[in-house]
């Protein structure tokens, strides 16, 4: 029961994180950065997610990591929670200076302790900023997971 509670807390926290923020990598533009963040999310790589998050939203990632304990080590979660982002598509909607919007669409698949669920990301917009030459998702209009 405790393991299930921990998993549910993490899923809720990650949902909140994706609603509030995200991140990316340099080179390849904002869409490639958004994909990199979702790839890190699928691997439950919280350290990479933190690196790919804008400065204004890093605290959200840190809070999620502290809720997990052990500095965000997700090794126990990886056995219980599987995330498949292969069905997602990323498209730059607009770029203006150091700001961009990436539209994410497709199916996000989650499996937790044998229970599968699909989340349809119907053209969700991810606001992005370029910090230090790297695109990072950052803003209020992230992806709501339900």
Coordinates of N, CA and C in Angstrom, one line a residue, residues 10-131:
X10 N 4.1 10.7 -6.8 CA 5.0 11.0 -7.9 C 4.2 11.4 -9.1
X11 N 3.2 10.6 -9.5 CA 2.4 10.8 -10.7 C 1.7 12.2 -10.6
X12 N 1.2 12.5 -9.4 CA 0.5 13.8 -9.2 C 1.5 14.9 -9.3
X13 N 2.7 14.8 -8.7 CA 3.7 15.8 -8.7 C 4.2 16.0 -10.1
X14 N 4.4 14.9 -10.9 CA 4.9 15.1 -12.3 C 3.8 15.7 -13.1
X15 N 2.6 15.4 -12.9 CA 1.5 16.1 -13.6 C 1.5 17.6 -13.3
X16 N 1.7 18.0 -12.1 CA 1.8 19.4 -11.7 C 3.0 20.0 -12.4
X17 N 4.1 19.3 -12.4 CA 5.3 19.9 -13.0 C 5.1 20.1 -14.5
X18 N 4.5 19.2 -15.2 CA 4.3 19.4 -16.6 C 3.2 20.5 -16.9
X19 N 2.4 20.8 -15.9 CA 1.5 21.9 -16.1 C 2.2 23.2 -15.9
X20 N 3.2 23.2 -15.0 CA 3.8 24.5 -14.7 C 5.1 24.7 -15.5
X21 N 5.8 23.7 -16.0 CA 7.1 23.9 -16.5 C 7.5 22.7 -17.4
X22 N 8.7 22.8 -17.9 CA 9.3 21.7 -18.7 C 10.7 22.1 -19.0
X23 N 11.3 21.6 -20.0 CA 12.7 21.9 -20.3 C 13.1 21.5 -21.7
X24 N 14.4 21.7 -22.0 CA 14.9 21.3 -23.3 C 16.4 21.4 -23.4
X25 N 16.9 21.1 -24.6 CA 18.3 21.1 -24.8 C 18.6 22.0 -26.0
X26 N 19.8 22.4 -26.1 CA 20.2 23.3 -27.1 C 20.4 22.6 -28.4
X27 N 20.6 23.3 -29.5 CA 20.8 22.7 -30.8 C 19.5 21.9 -31.3
X28 N 19.0 22.3 -32.5 CA 17.9 21.6 -33.0 C 16.6 22.3 -32.7
X29 N 16.6 23.4 -32.0 CA 15.4 24.3 -31.9 C 14.6 23.9 -30.7
X30 N 13.5 24.6 -30.6 CA 12.6 24.5 -29.4 C 11.9 23.1 -29.4
X31 N 11.5 22.7 -30.6 CA 10.8 21.4 -30.7 C 11.7 20.2 -30.3
X32 N 12.9 20.2 -30.7 CA 13.9 19.2 -30.2 C 14.1 19.3 -28.7
X33 N 14.1 20.5 -28.2 CA 14.3 20.6 -26.7 C 13.1 20.1 -26.0
X34 N 11.9 20.3 -26.5 CA 10.7 19.8 -25.8 C 10.7 18.2 -25.9
X35 N 11.1 17.7 -27.0 CA 11.2 16.2 -27.1 C 12.2 15.7 -26.1
X36 N 13.4 16.4 -25.9 CA 14.4 15.9 -25.0 C 13.8 15.9 -23.6
X37 N 13.0 16.9 -23.2 CA 12.4 16.9 -21.9 C 11.5 15.7 -21.7
X38 N 10.7 15.5 -22.7 CA 9.7 14.4 -22.5 C 10.5 13.0 -22.5
X39 N 11.6 12.9 -23.2 CA 12.4 11.7 -23.2 C 12.9 11.5 -21.8
X40 N 13.4 12.6 -21.1 CA 13.9 12.5 -19.7 C 12.7 12.1 -18.8
X41 N 11.6 12.7 -19.0 CA 10.4 12.3 -18.3 C 10.1 10.8 -18.4
X42 N 10.1 10.3 -19.6 CA 9.9 8.9 -19.8 C 10.8 8.0 -19.1
X43 N 12.1 8.5 -18.9 CA 13.1 7.7 -18.2 C 13.1 8.0 -16.7
X44 N 12.2 8.9 -16.2 CA 12.1 9.3 -14.8 C 13.5 9.9 -14.4
X45 N 14.1 10.6 -15.3 CA 15.4 11.2 -15.0 C 15.2 12.6 -14.5
X46 N 15.0 12.7 -13.2 CA 14.7 14.0 -12.6 C 15.8 15.0 -12.7
X47 N 17.1 14.5 -12.6 CA 18.2 15.4 -12.7 C 18.3 16.0 -14.0
X48 N 18.1 15.2 -15.1 CA 18.1 15.8 -16.4 C 16.9 16.7 -16.6
X49 N 15.7 16.4 -16.1 CA 14.6 17.3 -16.2 C 14.9 18.6 -15.6
X50 N 15.6 18.6 -14.4 CA 15.9 19.8 -13.7 C 16.9 20.7 -14.6
X51 N 17.9 20.0 -15.2 CA 18.8 20.7 -16.0 C 18.1 21.4 -17.2
X52 N 17.0 20.8 -17.7 CA 16.3 21.2 -18.9 C 15.2 22.1 -18.6
X53 N 15.1 22.6 -17.3 CA 14.0 23.4 -16.9 C 14.5 24.9 -16.7
X54 N 13.7 25.8 -17.1 CA 14.1 27.2 -17.0 C 14.3 27.6 -15.5
X55 N 15.2 28.6 -15.3 CA 15.5 29.0 -13.9 C 14.2 29.4 -13.1
X56 N 13.3 30.0 -13.8 CA 12.0 30.4 -13.1 C 11.2 29.3 -12.5
X57 N 11.4 28.1 -13.1 CA 10.6 26.9 -12.7 C 11.4 25.8 -12.0
X58 N 12.7 26.0 -11.9 CA 13.5 24.9 -11.3 C 13.0 24.4 -9.9
X59 N 12.5 25.3 -9.1 CA 12.0 25.0 -7.8 C 10.9 23.9 -7.9
X60 N 10.1 23.9 -8.9 CA 9.1 22.9 -9.1 C 9.7 21.5 -9.2
X61 N 10.8 21.4 -9.9 CA 11.5 20.1 -10.1 C 12.1 19.7 -8.8
X62 N 12.8 20.7 -8.1 CA 13.4 20.4 -6.8 C 12.4 19.9 -5.8
X63 N 11.2 20.5 -5.8 CA 10.2 20.1 -4.9 C 9.7 18.7 -5.1
X64 N 9.6 18.3 -6.4 CA 9.2 16.9 -6.7 C 10.3 16.0 -6.3
X65 N 11.6 16.3 -6.5 CA 12.7 15.5 -6.1 C 12.7 15.3 -4.6
X66 N 12.4 16.4 -3.9 CA 12.5 16.2 -2.4 C 11.3 15.4 -1.9
X67 N 10.2 15.5 -2.6 CA 9.0 14.6 -2.2 C 9.4 13.1 -2.3
X68 N 10.2 12.8 -3.3 CA 10.6 11.4 -3.5 C 11.7 11.0 -2.5
X69 N 12.4 12.0 -2.0 CA 13.6 11.6 -1.1 C 14.7 11.2 -1.9
X70 N 15.9 11.0 -1.3 CA 17.1 10.5 -2.0 C 17.5 11.3 -3.2
X71 N 17.2 12.6 -3.2 CA 17.6 13.5 -4.2 C 17.0 13.2 -5.6
X72 N 15.8 12.6 -5.6 CA 15.1 12.3 -6.8 C 15.5 11.0 -7.5
X73 N 16.1 10.1 -6.8 CA 16.4 8.8 -7.3 C 15.1 8.0 -7.6
X74 N 14.9 7.8 -8.9 CA 13.6 7.2 -9.3 C 13.8 5.7 -9.6
X75 N 14.8 5.0 -9.2 CA 15.1 3.6 -9.5 C 13.9 2.7 -9.1
X76 N 13.4 3.0 -7.9 CA 12.2 2.1 -7.5 C 11.0 2.4 -8.3
X77 N 10.8 3.6 -8.7 CA 9.6 3.9 -9.5 C 9.7 3.3 -10.9
X78 N 10.9 3.2 -11.5 CA 11.1 2.6 -12.8 C 10.5 1.2 -13.0
X79 N 10.5 0.5 -11.9 CA 9.9 -0.9 -11.9 C 8.4 -0.8 -11.9
X80 N 7.8 0.2 -11.3 CA 6.3 0.3 -11.2 C 5.7 1.2 -12.2
X81 N 6.4 2.2 -12.7 CA 5.8 3.2 -13.6 C 6.6 3.2 -14.9
X82 N 5.8 3.0 -16.0 CA 6.4 3.0 -17.4 C 5.7 4.2 -18.1
X83 N 6.5 5.0 -18.8 CA 6.0 6.1 -19.5 C 6.5 6.0 -21.0
X84 N 5.6 6.0 -21.9 CA 6.0 5.9 -23.3 C 5.6 7.2 -24.1
X85 N 6.6 7.9 -24.5 CA 6.4 9.2 -25.2 C 6.6 9.0 -26.7
X86 N 6.7 7.8 -27.2 CA 7.0 7.6 -28.7 C 5.9 8.1 -29.6
X87 N 4.7 8.1 -29.0 CA 3.5 8.6 -29.8 C 3.3 10.1 -29.9
X88 N 4.3 10.8 -29.4 CA 4.1 12.3 -29.3 C 4.8 12.9 -30.5
X89 N 4.3 14.0 -31.0 CA 4.8 14.8 -32.0 C 5.1 16.3 -31.5
X90 N 6.1 16.9 -32.0 CA 6.5 18.2 -31.5 C 6.7 19.2 -32.7
X91 N 6.0 20.3 -32.6 CA 6.1 21.3 -33.7 C 6.2 22.7 -33.2
X92 N 7.2 23.4 -33.7 CA 7.3 24.8 -33.3 C 6.1 25.6 -33.9
X93 N 5.4 26.3 -33.1 CA 4.3 27.1 -33.5 C 4.7 28.5 -33.8
X94 N 5.6 29.0 -32.9 CA 6.1 30.4 -33.1 C 7.4 30.5 -32.4
X95 N 8.3 31.4 -32.9 CA 9.5 31.8 -32.3 C 9.7 33.3 -32.4
X96 N 9.9 33.9 -31.3 CA 10.1 35.4 -31.3 C 11.2 35.7 -30.3
X97 N 12.4 36.0 -30.8 CA 13.5 36.3 -29.9 C 13.8 35.1 -29.1
X98 N 13.8 35.3 -27.7 CA 14.2 34.2 -26.8 C 12.9 33.4 -26.4
X99 N 11.8 33.6 -27.0 CA 10.6 32.9 -26.6 C 10.0 32.1 -27.8
X100 N 9.5 31.0 -27.5 CA 8.9 30.1 -28.5 C 7.7 29.3 -27.9
X101 N 6.9 28.8 -28.8 CA 5.8 27.9 -28.4 C 5.9 26.7 -29.2
X102 N 5.9 25.5 -28.5 CA 5.9 24.2 -29.2 C 4.6 23.5 -28.9
X103 N 4.0 23.0 -30.0 CA 2.7 22.3 -29.9 C 3.1 20.8 -29.8
X104 N 2.5 20.2 -28.8 CA 2.7 18.7 -28.5 C 1.4 18.1 -28.8
X105 N 1.4 17.0 -29.6 CA 0.2 16.3 -29.9 C 0.5 14.8 -29.9
X106 N -0.5 14.0 -29.8 CA -0.3 12.5 -29.9 C -0.7 11.9 -28.5
X107 N -0.3 10.7 -28.4 CA -0.7 9.9 -27.2 C 0.5 9.7 -26.3
X108 N 0.3 10.0 -25.0 CA 1.3 9.7 -24.0 C 0.7 8.4 -23.2
X109 N 1.5 7.4 -23.2 CA 1.1 6.1 -22.5 C 1.7 6.0 -21.2
X110 N 0.9 5.7 -20.2 CA 1.4 5.5 -18.8 C 0.9 4.1 -18.4
X111 N 1.8 3.4 -17.7 CA 1.5 2.1 -17.1 C 2.0 2.1 -15.7
X112 N 1.1 1.8 -14.8 CA 1.5 1.8 -13.4 C 0.9 0.6 -12.7
X113 N 1.9 -0.3 -12.3 CA 1.5 -1.5 -11.6 C 0.5 -2.3 -12.4
X114 N 0.7 -2.4 -13.7 CA -0.1 -3.2 -14.6 C -1.4 -2.5 -15.1
X115 N -1.6 -1.3 -14.7 CA -2.8 -0.5 -15.1 C -2.3 0.4 -16.2
X116 N -2.8 0.3 -17.4 CA -2.4 1.1 -18.5 C -3.4 2.3 -18.7
X117 N -2.9 3.4 -19.2 CA -3.7 4.6 -19.4 C -3.0 5.3 -20.6
X118 N -3.9 5.9 -21.4 CA -3.4 6.8 -22.5 C -3.9 8.2 -22.2
X119 N -3.0 9.2 -22.4 CA -3.4 10.6 -22.3 C -3.2 11.2 -23.7
X120 N -4.3 11.7 -24.2 CA -4.3 12.4 -25.5 C -3.9 13.8 -25.3
X121 N -2.7 14.1 -25.9 CA -2.3 15.5 -25.8 C -2.7 16.2 -27.1
X122 N -3.8 16.8 -27.1 CA -4.5 17.4 -28.3 C -4.0 18.8 -28.5
X123 N -2.8 18.9 -29.2 CA -2.2 20.2 -29.5 C -2.0 21.1 -28.3
X124 N -1.4 20.5 -27.3 CA -1.1 21.2 -26.1 C 0.1 22.1 -26.4
X125 N 0.1 23.4 -25.9 CA 1.2 24.3 -26.2 C 2.1 24.4 -25.0
X126 N 3.4 24.3 -25.3 CA 4.5 24.4 -24.3 C 5.2 25.7 -24.5
X127 N 5.1 26.6 -23.6 CA 5.9 27.9 -23.7 C 7.4 27.6 -23.4
X128 N 8.3 28.2 -24.2 CA 9.7 27.9 -24.1 C 10.4 29.2 -24.1
X129 N 11.6 29.2 -23.4 CA 12.5 30.3 -23.4 C 13.9 29.8 -23.7
X130 N 14.7 30.7 -24.3 CA 16.1 30.4 -24.6 C 17.0 31.0 -23.5
X131 N 17.6 30.1 -22.7 CA 18.5 30.6 -21.6 C 19.9 30.0 -21.9

